Amino acid sequence: MSHTELMGRLAANTQVGYSFDQEFYTSDAVFKADFDEIISQKWLLAGHVSRIPEKGDYFLYRVGNEQIIVIRENSESVRAFFNVCRHRGSTICQSESGNAPRLVCPYHAWTFGLDGRLISARLMPEDFDKAENSLFACHIRVFHGLIFINMSEGEPDDFDATFGDMGAILDYHGFADARIAHAGSYPTTANWKLVIENFFECYHCVPSHPEFCSMHASESIVAVGAGPSSGPADAIASFTPKLQAWEASAVAAGRPIGNIDDAPESSHLRLLMQRMNKGGWSSETQDGSAPAPLMGKRTKADGGRMHLSFSPFSQIVADDHFAILFQFTPRGALETDVEMIWLVDGRATEDQVDIEKMIWGYHATTTQDKVITENNQAGIMSSRYRPGRYSDQEGSVLKFQKWYLNQFGLARAE
């Protein structure tokens, strides 16, 4: 059965306002369709340039069955290659990260340059052409220090046209010159759509996330806990004047203000929302105090935070003093890598950054989300699972699911 036939059959059985049928979250065939039509076609946030500062520094970015070598060619260039030797297909890099002056396959010692060109291959026939056996390149773009890859075999969506309008806020936060302060891994035994749906709603925040809720005003959680269109209309209307008042003060402090709330018909379902912290709190920490120096171009704190989504797979949450990169990377029908990278200003010294204070809230929340989502997946595996009705606080999930079906040119049955 083709992807079109499979997804068309499933979409015809879905209903607006309800969660997806079981097969969307469990089927290997659906995951294959997801990978071919969505995951491999999107610009995915692979990491930050501070992870590979020196020539030959590399790390592996794993997505589905693919391994992408992200490597620094020189001070001006970062490259990405599929981790597949052009001889008989062995992986070249086995370590998750390291430094390689050249990429040497450990199987038969074929050697490639940092630009992917085949340099040497022993005892090959006279008619063998090294120029035709370079490593398969992966589309890559470094944008304000953030490394994005795209596995499309053809031309991907134009990066600048897709994300260029996010440049001003990334520049203000100082992402290009930031450094990694901490990284956390939360591998989750659940379908990637469940991981993202959980991230896209805050209906579960009050019963499930005491640390998160302690850092945020209750009205903010209800109205915009998972984005500008995630809450009930009356809660959003009540919260909007307070948000607008903070935006005016933030502009006066130098922060670029602007919102992005892409429609389900968009290519990447981008989002940018900026809002104020809980009253009197400087940062999203246990006691509201700052865990690190101001980040980026700020001259003073404005008590705000940013939620930026490049796509459902790649998110940022940023305070005045630190930022977190969220990577939701599909690995299989029932496996998703959840990675978090905490960034601080590149000028901040180690003794100026309180790691425990900085990670307290979102480490606890993501650890809880891992359990929540794995329990959700386990229940969906049951013969008694049936699609459930969404609440008024799950608007962003509805938008995500419309976007997901749009990637296949499909819509829910009305």
mmCIF file of C-alpha atoms in Angstrom:
data_model
loop_
_atom_site.group_PDB
_atom_site.id
_atom_site.type_symbol
_atom_site.label_atom_id
_atom_site.label_comp_id
_atom_site.label_asym_id
_atom_site.label_seq_id
_atom_site.Cartn_x
_atom_site.Cartn_y
_atom_site.Cartn_z
ATOM 1 C CA MET A 1 0.000 0.000 0.000
ATOM 2 C CA SER A 2 1.369 3.415 -0.936
ATOM 3 C CA HIS A 3 1.792 6.240 1.545
ATOM 4 C CA THR A 4 -1.096 8.037 -0.156
ATOM 5 C CA GLU A 5 -3.445 5.071 0.175
ATOM 6 C CA LEU A 6 -2.454 4.336 3.769
ATOM 7 C CA MET A 7 -2.716 7.894 5.039
ATOM 8 C CA GLY A 8 -5.877 8.558 3.027
ATOM 9 C CA ARG A 9 -7.580 5.583 4.665
ATOM 10 C CA LEU A 10 -6.537 6.708 8.139
ATOM 11 C CA ALA A 11 -7.468 10.356 7.608
ATOM 12 C CA ALA A 12 -10.948 9.351 6.467
ATOM 13 C CA ASN A 13 -11.546 7.734 9.855
ATOM 14 C CA THR A 14 -10.434 10.701 11.963
ATOM 15 C CA GLN A 15 -12.770 13.256 13.466
ATOM 16 C CA VAL A 16 -12.244 16.958 14.191
ATOM 17 C CA GLY A 17 -11.866 17.593 17.912
ATOM 18 C CA TYR A 18 -10.639 14.088 18.741
ATOM 19 C CA SER A 19 -7.249 12.425 19.067
ATOM 20 C CA PHE A 20 -5.939 10.228 16.270
ATOM 21 C CA ASP A 21 -6.704 6.541 15.804
ATOM 22 C CA GLN A 22 -4.318 4.013 17.296
ATOM 23 C CA GLU A 23 -2.524 3.261 14.023
ATOM 24 C CA PHE A 24 -1.177 6.817 13.743
ATOM 25 C CA TYR A 25 0.795 6.260 16.954
ATOM 26 C CA THR A 26 1.853 2.604 16.608
ATOM 27 C CA SER A 27 2.322 1.581 12.976
ATOM 28 C CA ASP A 28 5.735 1.055 11.390
ATOM 29 C CA ALA A 29 4.146 1.775 7.998
ATOM 30 C CA VAL A 30 2.828 5.122 9.238
ATOM 31 C CA PHE A 31 6.261 5.963 10.654
ATOM 32 C CA LYS A 32 7.801 5.183 7.263
ATOM 33 C CA ALA A 33 5.319 7.554 5.643
ATOM 34 C CA ASP A 34 6.045 10.176 8.319
ATOM 35 C CA PHE A 35 9.771 9.890 7.684
ATOM 36 C CA ASP A 36 9.584 10.006 3.903
ATOM 37 C CA GLU A 37 7.005 12.784 3.601
ATOM 38 C CA ILE A 38 7.656 14.951 6.685
ATOM 39 C CA ILE A 39 10.708 14.250 8.839
ATOM 40 C CA SER A 40 13.259 13.947 6.031
ATOM 41 C CA GLN A 41 11.879 17.056 4.288
ATOM 42 C CA LYS A 42 12.100 19.519 7.190
ATOM 43 C CA TRP A 43 14.928 21.663 8.507
ATOM 44 C CA LEU A 44 15.805 20.007 11.832
ATOM 45 C CA LEU A 45 17.783 21.649 14.616
ATOM 46 C CA ALA A 46 20.812 19.388 15.062
ATOM 47 C CA GLY A 47 22.822 21.381 17.616
ATOM 48 C CA HIS A 48 24.856 24.484 18.362
ATOM 49 C CA VAL A 49 28.194 25.465 16.833
ATOM 50 C CA SER A 50 29.858 25.740 20.243
ATOM 51 C CA ARG A 51 29.840 21.934 20.307
ATOM 52 C CA ILE A 52 32.327 21.798 17.409
ATOM 53 C CA PRO A 53 34.713 24.752 17.881
ATOM 54 C CA GLU A 54 37.844 23.257 16.259
ATOM 55 C CA LYS A 55 38.599 21.992 12.761
ATOM 56 C CA GLY A 56 37.667 18.293 12.534
ATOM 57 C CA ASP A 57 35.343 18.379 15.560
ATOM 58 C CA TYR A 58 32.195 16.374 14.821
ATOM 59 C CA PHE A 59 29.104 14.837 16.336
ATOM 60 C CA LEU A 60 26.508 12.374 15.059
ATOM 61 C CA TYR A 61 22.895 13.443 14.697
ATOM 62 C CA ARG A 62 20.652 10.371 14.621
ATOM 63 C CA VAL A 63 17.142 10.517 13.155
ATOM 64 C CA GLY A 64 15.131 7.466 12.120
ATOM 65 C CA ASN A 65 17.675 4.999 10.737
ATOM 66 C CA GLU A 66 19.918 7.789 9.508
ATOM 67 C CA GLN A 67 23.158 9.013 11.056
ATOM 68 C CA ILE A 68 24.372 12.424 9.981
ATOM 69 C CA ILE A 69 27.996 13.465 10.580
ATOM 70 C CA VAL A 70 28.038 17.165 11.488
ATOM 71 C CA ILE A 71 31.670 18.279 11.214
ATOM 72 C CA ARG A 72 33.635 21.513 11.207
ATOM 73 C CA GLU A 73 35.592 21.755 7.954
ATOM 74 C CA ASN A 74 37.315 25.022 8.921
ATOM 75 C CA SER A 75 36.633 28.268 10.766
ATOM 76 C CA GLU A 76 34.135 29.334 8.103
ATOM 77 C CA SER A 77 32.411 26.080 7.199
ATOM 78 C CA VAL A 78 30.403 23.334 8.907
ATOM 79 C CA ARG A 79 29.493 20.320 6.785
ATOM 80 C CA ALA A 80 27.045 17.437 7.102
ATOM 81 C CA PHE A 81 27.340 13.980 5.536
ATOM 82 C CA PHE A 82 25.414 10.743 5.756
ATOM 83 C CA ASN A 83 27.495 8.340 7.840
ATOM 84 C CA VAL A 84 27.807 5.829 5.002
ATOM 85 C CA CYS A 85 31.068 4.807 3.314
ATOM 86 C CA ARG A 86 30.837 4.816 -0.487
ATOM 87 C CA HIS A 87 32.612 1.453 -0.664
ATOM 88 C CA ARG A 88 30.267 -1.106 0.907
ATOM 89 C CA GLY A 89 28.182 1.050 3.192
ATOM 90 C CA SER A 90 29.864 0.762 6.576
ATOM 91 C CA THR A 91 29.420 3.612 9.015
ATOM 92 C CA ILE A 92 32.557 5.739 9.161
ATOM 93 C CA CYS A 93 32.185 7.401 12.560
ATOM 94 C CA GLN A 94 31.262 5.094 15.426
ATOM 95 C CA SER A 95 31.760 7.545 18.300
ATOM 96 C CA GLU A 96 28.969 9.966 19.112
ATOM 97 C CA SER A 97 31.454 12.847 18.911
ATOM 98 C CA GLY A 98 35.156 13.442 18.485
ATOM 99 C CA ASN A 99 37.786 15.004 16.260
ATOM 100 C CA ALA A 100 38.843 13.645 12.887
ATOM 101 C CA PRO A 101 41.507 15.290 10.682
ATOM 102 C CA ARG A 102 40.115 13.033 7.956
ATOM 103 C CA LEU A 103 37.145 10.681 7.828
ATOM 104 C CA VAL A 104 38.563 7.166 7.608
ATOM 105 C CA CYS A 105 36.289 4.144 7.233
ATOM 106 C CA PRO A 106 37.475 1.512 9.753
ATOM 107 C CA TYR A 107 36.403 -1.348 7.445
ATOM 108 C CA HIS A 108 38.695 -0.941 4.408
ATOM 109 C CA ALA A 109 40.386 2.397 5.174
ATOM 110 C CA TRP A 110 38.763 4.464 2.468
ATOM 111 C CA THR A 111 39.659 8.015 3.441
ATOM 112 C CA PHE A 112 37.594 11.145 2.892
ATOM 113 C CA GLY A 113 38.439 14.794 3.404
ATOM 114 C CA LEU A 114 36.453 17.103 5.662
ATOM 115 C CA ASP A 115 34.776 18.358 2.483
ATOM 116 C CA GLY A 116 33.520 14.812 1.767
ATOM 117 C CA ARG A 117 35.822 14.098 -1.194
ATOM 118 C CA LEU A 118 37.339 10.625 -1.449
ATOM 119 C CA ILE A 119 41.080 11.050 -0.950
ATOM 120 C CA SER A 120 42.312 7.469 -1.088
ATOM 121 C CA ALA A 121 40.969 3.978 -1.761
ATOM 122 C CA ARG A 122 43.489 1.134 -1.864
ATOM 123 C CA LEU A 123 43.870 -1.339 -4.740
ATOM 124 C CA MET A 124 40.918 -0.162 -6.798
ATOM 125 C CA PRO A 125 40.645 -0.902 -10.582
ATOM 126 C CA GLU A 126 42.201 1.575 -13.009
ATOM 127 C CA ASP A 127 38.818 2.804 -14.215
ATOM 128 C CA PHE A 128 37.671 3.662 -10.676
ATOM 129 C CA ASP A 129 36.828 7.372 -10.395
ATOM 130 C CA LYS A 130 37.381 8.825 -6.922
ATOM 131 C CA ALA A 131 35.486 11.986 -7.882
ATOM 132 C CA GLU A 132 32.284 9.960 -8.254
ATOM 133 C CA ASN A 133 32.581 8.481 -4.774
ATOM 134 C CA SER A 134 32.402 11.441 -2.436
ATOM 135 C CA LEU A 135 30.330 11.100 0.716
ATOM 136 C CA PHE A 136 26.639 11.832 0.339
ATOM 137 C CA ALA A 137 26.163 15.377 1.570
ATOM 138 C CA CYS A 138 23.245 16.465 3.713
ATOM 139 C CA HIS A 139 21.782 19.976 3.396
ATOM 140 C CA ILE A 140 23.076 22.118 6.243
ATOM 141 C CA ARG A 141 22.688 25.693 7.393
ATOM 142 C CA VAL A 142 24.163 27.528 10.386
ATOM 143 C CA PHE A 143 21.831 30.319 11.502
ATOM 144 C CA HIS A 144 22.848 32.490 14.473
ATOM 145 C CA GLY A 145 24.951 29.622 15.812
ATOM 146 C CA LEU A 146 22.176 27.042 15.412
ATOM 147 C CA ILE A 147 22.938 24.091 13.132
ATOM 148 C CA PHE A 148 20.091 22.866 10.937
ATOM 149 C CA ILE A 149 20.122 19.839 8.618
ATOM 150 C CA ASN A 150 17.673 18.748 5.938
ATOM 151 C CA MET A 151 17.773 15.230 4.473
ATOM 152 C CA SER A 152 15.782 15.980 1.335
ATOM 153 C CA GLU A 153 17.226 14.412 -1.815
ATOM 154 C CA GLY A 154 16.034 17.390 -3.828
ATOM 155 C CA GLU A 155 16.071 21.086 -3.065
ATOM 156 C CA PRO A 156 14.688 21.735 0.423
ATOM 157 C CA ASP A 157 12.422 24.604 1.434
ATOM 158 C CA ASP A 158 14.386 27.840 1.074
ATOM 159 C CA PHE A 159 15.903 28.420 4.506
ATOM 160 C CA ASP A 160 16.001 32.209 4.432
ATOM 161 C CA ALA A 161 12.461 32.483 3.135
ATOM 162 C CA THR A 162 11.278 30.105 5.847
ATOM 163 C CA PHE A 163 13.162 31.411 8.891
ATOM 164 C CA GLY A 164 14.691 34.773 7.971
ATOM 165 C CA ASP A 165 12.109 36.758 9.946
ATOM 166 C CA MET A 166 13.322 35.073 13.142
ATOM 167 C CA GLY A 167 16.820 36.542 12.798
ATOM 168 C CA ALA A 168 16.267 39.712 14.819
ATOM 169 C CA ILE A 169 15.129 37.959 17.997
ATOM 170 C CA LEU A 170 17.866 35.300 17.723
ATOM 171 C CA ASP A 171 20.433 38.092 17.342
ATOM 172 C CA TYR A 172 19.070 39.903 20.396
ATOM 173 C CA HIS A 173 19.339 36.740 22.496
ATOM 174 C CA GLY A 174 22.944 36.258 21.351
ATOM 175 C CA PHE A 175 22.632 32.699 20.085
ATOM 176 C CA ALA A 176 25.547 33.014 17.663
ATOM 177 C CA ASP A 177 28.005 33.697 20.488
ATOM 178 C CA ALA A 178 26.360 31.569 23.176
ATOM 179 C CA ARG A 179 27.931 28.499 24.723
ATOM 180 C CA ILE A 180 26.547 25.191 25.919
ATOM 181 C CA ALA A 181 26.303 25.086 29.716
ATOM 182 C CA HIS A 182 24.474 21.778 30.109
ATOM 183 C CA ALA A 183 22.851 19.048 28.020
ATOM 184 C CA GLY A 184 20.221 16.509 29.020
ATOM 185 C CA SER A 185 18.850 13.426 27.272
ATOM 186 C CA TYR A 186 15.363 12.029 27.893
ATOM 187 C CA PRO A 187 14.818 9.154 25.410
ATOM 188 C CA THR A 188 11.115 8.413 25.312
ATOM 189 C CA THR A 189 9.424 5.136 24.382
ATOM 190 C CA ALA A 190 6.596 6.757 22.480
ATOM 191 C CA ASN A 191 5.653 7.913 19.006
ATOM 192 C CA TRP A 192 7.000 11.333 18.061
ATOM 193 C CA LYS A 193 3.493 12.727 17.573
ATOM 194 C CA LEU A 194 2.609 11.945 21.192
ATOM 195 C CA VAL A 195 5.781 13.694 22.389
ATOM 196 C CA ILE A 196 4.927 16.799 20.387
ATOM 197 C CA GLU A 197 1.231 16.772 21.245
ATOM 198 C CA ASN A 198 2.179 16.704 24.919
ATOM 199 C CA PHE A 199 4.559 19.646 24.418
ATOM 200 C CA PHE A 200 1.856 21.529 22.519
ATOM 201 C CA GLU A 201 -0.686 21.588 25.344
ATOM 202 C CA CYS A 202 -0.734 22.752 28.955
ATOM 203 C CA TYR A 203 -4.018 21.094 29.917
ATOM 204 C CA HIS A 204 -1.853 18.574 31.767
ATOM 205 C CA CYS A 205 0.424 21.139 33.438
ATOM 206 C CA VAL A 206 -1.503 21.647 36.672
ATOM 207 C CA PRO A 207 -1.958 17.948 37.522
ATOM 208 C CA SER A 208 1.435 16.845 36.217
ATOM 209 C CA HIS A 209 4.025 19.650 36.552
ATOM 210 C CA PRO A 210 4.234 21.260 40.007
ATOM 211 C CA GLU A 211 7.658 22.770 39.313
ATOM 212 C CA PHE A 212 6.579 24.271 36.002
ATOM 213 C CA CYS A 213 3.391 25.684 37.506
ATOM 214 C CA SER A 214 5.302 27.219 40.411
ATOM 215 C CA MET A 215 7.314 29.267 37.887
ATOM 216 C CA HIS A 216 4.328 30.647 35.953
ATOM 217 C CA ALA A 217 1.155 32.596 36.668
ATOM 218 C CA SER A 218 -1.945 30.393 36.543
ATOM 219 C CA GLU A 219 -3.753 32.698 34.089
ATOM 220 C CA SER A 220 -0.802 32.495 31.707
ATOM 221 C CA ILE A 221 -0.815 28.683 31.854
ATOM 222 C CA VAL A 222 -4.503 28.537 30.932
ATOM 223 C CA ALA A 223 -4.430 31.228 28.240
ATOM 224 C CA VAL A 224 -1.132 30.687 26.435
ATOM 225 C CA GLY A 225 0.592 27.820 28.225
ATOM 226 C CA ALA A 226 1.409 26.109 24.930
ATOM 227 C CA GLY A 227 1.281 29.030 22.512
ATOM 228 C CA PRO A 228 -0.929 31.941 21.474
ATOM 229 C CA SER A 229 -3.820 29.770 20.307
ATOM 230 C CA SER A 230 -3.576 26.975 22.874
ATOM 231 C CA GLY A 231 -6.118 28.164 25.455
ATOM 232 C CA PRO A 232 -9.812 29.059 25.623
ATOM 233 C CA ALA A 233 -10.819 32.260 23.812
ATOM 234 C CA ASP A 234 -12.063 34.000 26.970
ATOM 235 C CA ALA A 235 -8.818 33.284 28.835
ATOM 236 C CA ILE A 236 -6.761 34.614 25.914
ATOM 237 C CA ALA A 237 -8.881 37.774 25.744
ATOM 238 C CA SER A 238 -8.455 38.404 29.476
ATOM 239 C CA PHE A 239 -4.695 37.867 29.342
ATOM 240 C CA THR A 240 -4.006 39.911 26.192
ATOM 241 C CA PRO A 241 -4.073 43.442 27.737
ATOM 242 C CA LYS A 242 -1.525 42.403 30.379
ATOM 243 C CA LEU A 243 0.661 40.888 27.678
ATOM 244 C CA GLN A 244 0.450 44.046 25.588
ATOM 245 C CA ALA A 245 1.490 46.190 28.570
ATOM 246 C CA TRP A 246 4.572 44.016 29.111
ATOM 247 C CA GLU A 247 5.403 44.128 25.398
ATOM 248 C CA ALA A 248 5.490 47.931 25.521
ATOM 249 C CA SER A 249 7.939 47.884 28.440
ATOM 250 C CA ALA A 250 10.061 45.210 26.719
ATOM 251 C CA VAL A 251 10.319 47.303 23.557
ATOM 252 C CA ALA A 252 11.502 50.216 25.680
ATOM 253 C CA ALA A 253 14.216 47.933 27.086
ATOM 254 C CA GLY A 254 15.403 47.080 23.547
ATOM 255 C CA ARG A 255 13.768 43.713 22.913
ATOM 256 C CA PRO A 256 12.462 43.097 19.352
ATOM 257 C CA ILE A 257 8.778 42.253 19.670
ATOM 258 C CA GLY A 258 6.857 40.235 17.155
ATOM 259 C CA ASN A 259 4.666 37.176 17.079
ATOM 260 C CA ILE A 260 4.500 34.302 14.604
ATOM 261 C CA ASP A 261 1.632 31.842 14.640
ATOM 262 C CA ASP A 262 1.738 29.845 11.420
ATOM 263 C CA ALA A 263 -1.408 28.335 9.973
ATOM 264 C CA PRO A 264 -1.721 24.558 9.489
ATOM 265 C CA GLU A 265 -1.086 25.109 5.762
ATOM 266 C CA SER A 266 2.475 26.307 6.439
ATOM 267 C CA SER A 267 5.571 24.260 5.663
ATOM 268 C CA HIS A 268 7.057 24.186 9.178
ATOM 269 C CA LEU A 269 4.300 25.366 11.589
ATOM 270 C CA ARG A 270 6.548 28.026 13.089
ATOM 271 C CA LEU A 271 5.690 29.898 16.258
ATOM 272 C CA LEU A 272 7.149 32.868 18.103
ATOM 273 C CA MET A 273 5.582 34.127 21.289
ATOM 274 C CA GLN A 274 7.082 36.401 23.908
ATOM 275 C CA ARG A 275 5.492 36.932 27.285
ATOM 276 C CA MET A 276 6.237 38.123 30.796
ATOM 277 C CA ASN A 277 7.395 35.975 33.653
ATOM 278 C CA LYS A 278 5.387 35.473 36.801
ATOM 279 C CA GLY A 279 5.101 38.785 38.656
ATOM 280 C CA GLY A 280 8.362 39.795 40.297
ATOM 281 C CA TRP A 281 10.337 36.860 38.880
ATOM 282 C CA SER A 282 13.548 37.535 37.012
ATOM 283 C CA SER A 283 13.903 34.056 35.541
ATOM 284 C CA GLU A 284 12.285 30.624 35.309
ATOM 285 C CA THR A 285 13.978 29.142 38.357
ATOM 286 C CA GLN A 286 12.818 27.727 41.686
ATOM 287 C CA ASP A 287 12.908 31.106 43.441
ATOM 288 C CA GLY A 288 12.713 33.386 40.406
ATOM 289 C CA SER A 289 16.278 34.664 40.712
ATOM 290 C CA ALA A 290 18.745 34.733 37.833
ATOM 291 C CA PRO A 291 21.062 31.701 37.439
ATOM 292 C CA ALA A 292 23.488 33.370 35.011
ATOM 293 C CA PRO A 293 24.465 36.771 33.568
ATOM 294 C CA LEU A 294 22.236 38.502 31.040
ATOM 295 C CA MET A 295 22.325 36.879 27.619
ATOM 296 C CA GLY A 296 23.006 38.518 24.285
ATOM 297 C CA LYS A 297 22.506 42.212 23.585
ATOM 298 C CA ARG A 298 20.494 43.034 26.700
ATOM 299 C CA THR A 299 21.550 45.962 28.828
ATOM 300 C CA LYS A 300 18.944 45.126 31.463
ATOM 301 C CA ALA A 301 16.437 42.389 32.222
ATOM 302 C CA ASP A 302 12.859 42.837 31.066
ATOM 303 C CA GLY A 303 11.364 39.894 32.980
ATOM 304 C CA GLY A 304 10.248 38.124 29.835
ATOM 305 C CA ARG A 305 10.596 34.780 28.142
ATOM 306 C CA MET A 306 10.395 33.561 24.574
ATOM 307 C CA HIS A 307 8.941 30.426 23.020
ATOM 308 C CA LEU A 308 10.144 29.907 19.466
ATOM 309 C CA SER A 309 9.275 26.927 17.295
ATOM 310 C CA PHE A 310 11.183 26.348 14.057
ATOM 311 C CA SER A 311 8.992 23.298 13.508
ATOM 312 C CA PRO A 312 7.258 20.776 15.758
ATOM 313 C CA PHE A 313 10.619 19.002 16.012
ATOM 314 C CA SER A 314 12.765 21.997 17.022
ATOM 315 C CA GLN A 315 11.896 24.438 19.813
ATOM 316 C CA ILE A 316 13.508 27.149 21.937
ATOM 317 C CA VAL A 317 12.504 28.488 25.347
ATOM 318 C CA ALA A 318 14.591 31.507 26.390
ATOM 319 C CA ASP A 319 14.726 33.757 29.453
ATOM 320 C CA ASP A 320 16.802 36.896 29.951
ATOM 321 C CA HIS A 321 19.649 34.760 31.323
ATOM 322 C CA PHE A 322 19.588 31.390 29.519
ATOM 323 C CA ALA A 323 17.991 29.538 26.635
ATOM 324 C CA ILE A 324 16.996 25.919 26.093
ATOM 325 C CA LEU A 325 17.052 24.116 22.758
ATOM 326 C CA PHE A 326 14.472 21.312 22.602
ATOM 327 C CA GLN A 327 15.060 18.582 20.021
ATOM 328 C CA PHE A 328 12.279 16.040 19.447
ATOM 329 C CA THR A 329 13.884 13.533 17.096
ATOM 330 C CA PRO A 330 11.872 10.560 15.759
ATOM 331 C CA ARG A 331 13.816 7.294 15.822
ATOM 332 C CA GLY A 332 11.072 4.715 15.206
ATOM 333 C CA ALA A 333 7.347 4.170 15.521
ATOM 334 C CA LEU A 334 7.697 3.855 19.307
ATOM 335 C CA GLU A 335 10.974 5.683 19.973
ATOM 336 C CA THR A 336 11.707 9.401 20.178
ATOM 337 C CA ASP A 337 14.896 11.100 21.315
ATOM 338 C CA VAL A 338 14.182 14.120 23.501
ATOM 339 C CA GLU A 339 17.268 16.287 23.967
ATOM 340 C CA MET A 340 17.652 19.586 25.797
ATOM 341 C CA ILE A 341 20.626 21.926 25.454
ATOM 342 C CA TRP A 342 20.945 24.821 27.912
ATOM 343 C CA LEU A 343 22.809 27.827 26.484
ATOM 344 C CA VAL A 344 24.221 30.832 28.317
ATOM 345 C CA ASP A 345 25.954 33.972 27.141
ATOM 346 C CA GLY A 346 29.323 33.132 25.620
ATOM 347 C CA ARG A 347 31.044 35.607 27.944
ATOM 348 C CA ALA A 348 29.662 33.974 31.102
ATOM 349 C CA THR A 349 32.326 32.170 33.121
ATOM 350 C CA GLU A 350 31.666 28.836 34.793
ATOM 351 C CA ASP A 351 31.539 30.366 38.270
ATOM 352 C CA GLN A 352 28.869 32.830 37.083
ATOM 353 C CA VAL A 353 26.444 30.060 36.051
ATOM 354 C CA ASP A 354 24.463 28.076 38.625
ATOM 355 C CA ILE A 355 23.734 24.928 36.633
ATOM 356 C CA GLU A 356 21.451 23.325 39.225
ATOM 357 C CA LYS A 357 19.363 26.457 39.570
ATOM 358 C CA MET A 358 19.173 26.899 35.790
ATOM 359 C CA ILE A 359 18.008 23.369 34.937
ATOM 360 C CA TRP A 360 15.759 22.786 37.973
ATOM 361 C CA GLY A 361 12.382 23.584 36.421
ATOM 362 C CA TYR A 362 12.651 22.229 32.896
ATOM 363 C CA HIS A 363 14.683 19.165 33.870
ATOM 364 C CA ALA A 364 11.925 18.182 36.295
ATOM 365 C CA THR A 365 9.208 18.974 33.751
ATOM 366 C CA THR A 366 10.821 17.011 30.921
ATOM 367 C CA THR A 367 11.515 14.048 33.215
ATOM 368 C CA GLN A 368 7.814 14.087 34.085
ATOM 369 C CA ASP A 369 6.862 14.438 30.408
ATOM 370 C CA LYS A 370 8.874 11.315 29.588
ATOM 371 C CA VAL A 371 6.795 9.303 32.083
ATOM 372 C CA ILE A 372 3.516 10.931 31.008
ATOM 373 C CA THR A 373 4.105 10.273 27.330
ATOM 374 C CA GLU A 374 5.308 6.704 27.821
ATOM 375 C CA ASN A 375 2.165 6.007 29.882
ATOM 376 C CA ASN A 376 0.096 7.576 27.103
ATOM 377 C CA GLN A 377 1.751 5.313 24.533
ATOM 378 C CA ALA A 378 1.214 2.224 26.682
ATOM 379 C CA GLY A 379 -2.495 2.998 26.975
ATOM 380 C CA ILE A 380 -2.862 3.624 23.259
ATOM 381 C CA MET A 381 -1.468 0.134 22.617
ATOM 382 C CA SER A 382 -4.546 -1.346 24.327
ATOM 383 C CA SER A 383 -7.409 -2.912 22.373
ATOM 384 C CA ARG A 384 -9.706 -0.582 24.291
ATOM 385 C CA TYR A 385 -8.102 2.681 23.174
ATOM 386 C CA ARG A 386 -10.518 4.978 21.377
ATOM 387 C CA PRO A 387 -9.852 8.566 20.175
ATOM 388 C CA GLY A 388 -10.788 11.035 22.934
ATOM 389 C CA ARG A 389 -12.355 14.496 22.822
ATOM 390 C CA TYR A 390 -10.033 17.496 23.187
ATOM 391 C CA SER A 391 -10.508 20.208 25.804
ATOM 392 C CA ASP A 392 -10.660 23.948 25.170
ATOM 393 C CA GLN A 393 -7.026 24.146 26.325
ATOM 394 C CA GLU A 394 -5.677 21.893 23.566
ATOM 395 C CA GLY A 395 -6.063 24.203 20.573
ATOM 396 C CA SER A 396 -2.390 23.888 19.599
ATOM 397 C CA VAL A 397 -2.749 20.102 19.374
ATOM 398 C CA LEU A 398 -5.616 20.496 16.926
ATOM 399 C CA LYS A 399 -3.499 22.848 14.835
ATOM 400 C CA PHE A 400 -0.560 20.423 14.894
ATOM 401 C CA GLN A 401 -2.741 17.532 13.775
ATOM 402 C CA LYS A 402 -4.212 19.608 10.936
ATOM 403 C CA TRP A 403 -0.660 20.532 9.902
ATOM 404 C CA TYR A 404 0.403 16.879 10.060
ATOM 405 C CA LEU A 405 -2.403 15.755 7.746
ATOM 406 C CA ASN A 406 -1.717 18.695 5.443
ATOM 407 C CA GLN A 407 1.778 17.303 4.856
ATOM 408 C CA PHE A 408 0.082 14.426 3.054
ATOM 409 C CA GLY A 409 -2.452 16.678 1.335
ATOM 410 C CA LEU A 410 -5.188 15.328 3.592
ATOM 411 C CA ALA A 411 -7.740 16.676 6.052
ATOM 412 C CA ARG A 412 -9.873 15.241 8.829
ATOM 413 C CA ALA A 413 -13.394 14.095 8.115
ATOM 414 C CA GLU A 414 -15.799 16.835 9.227
#
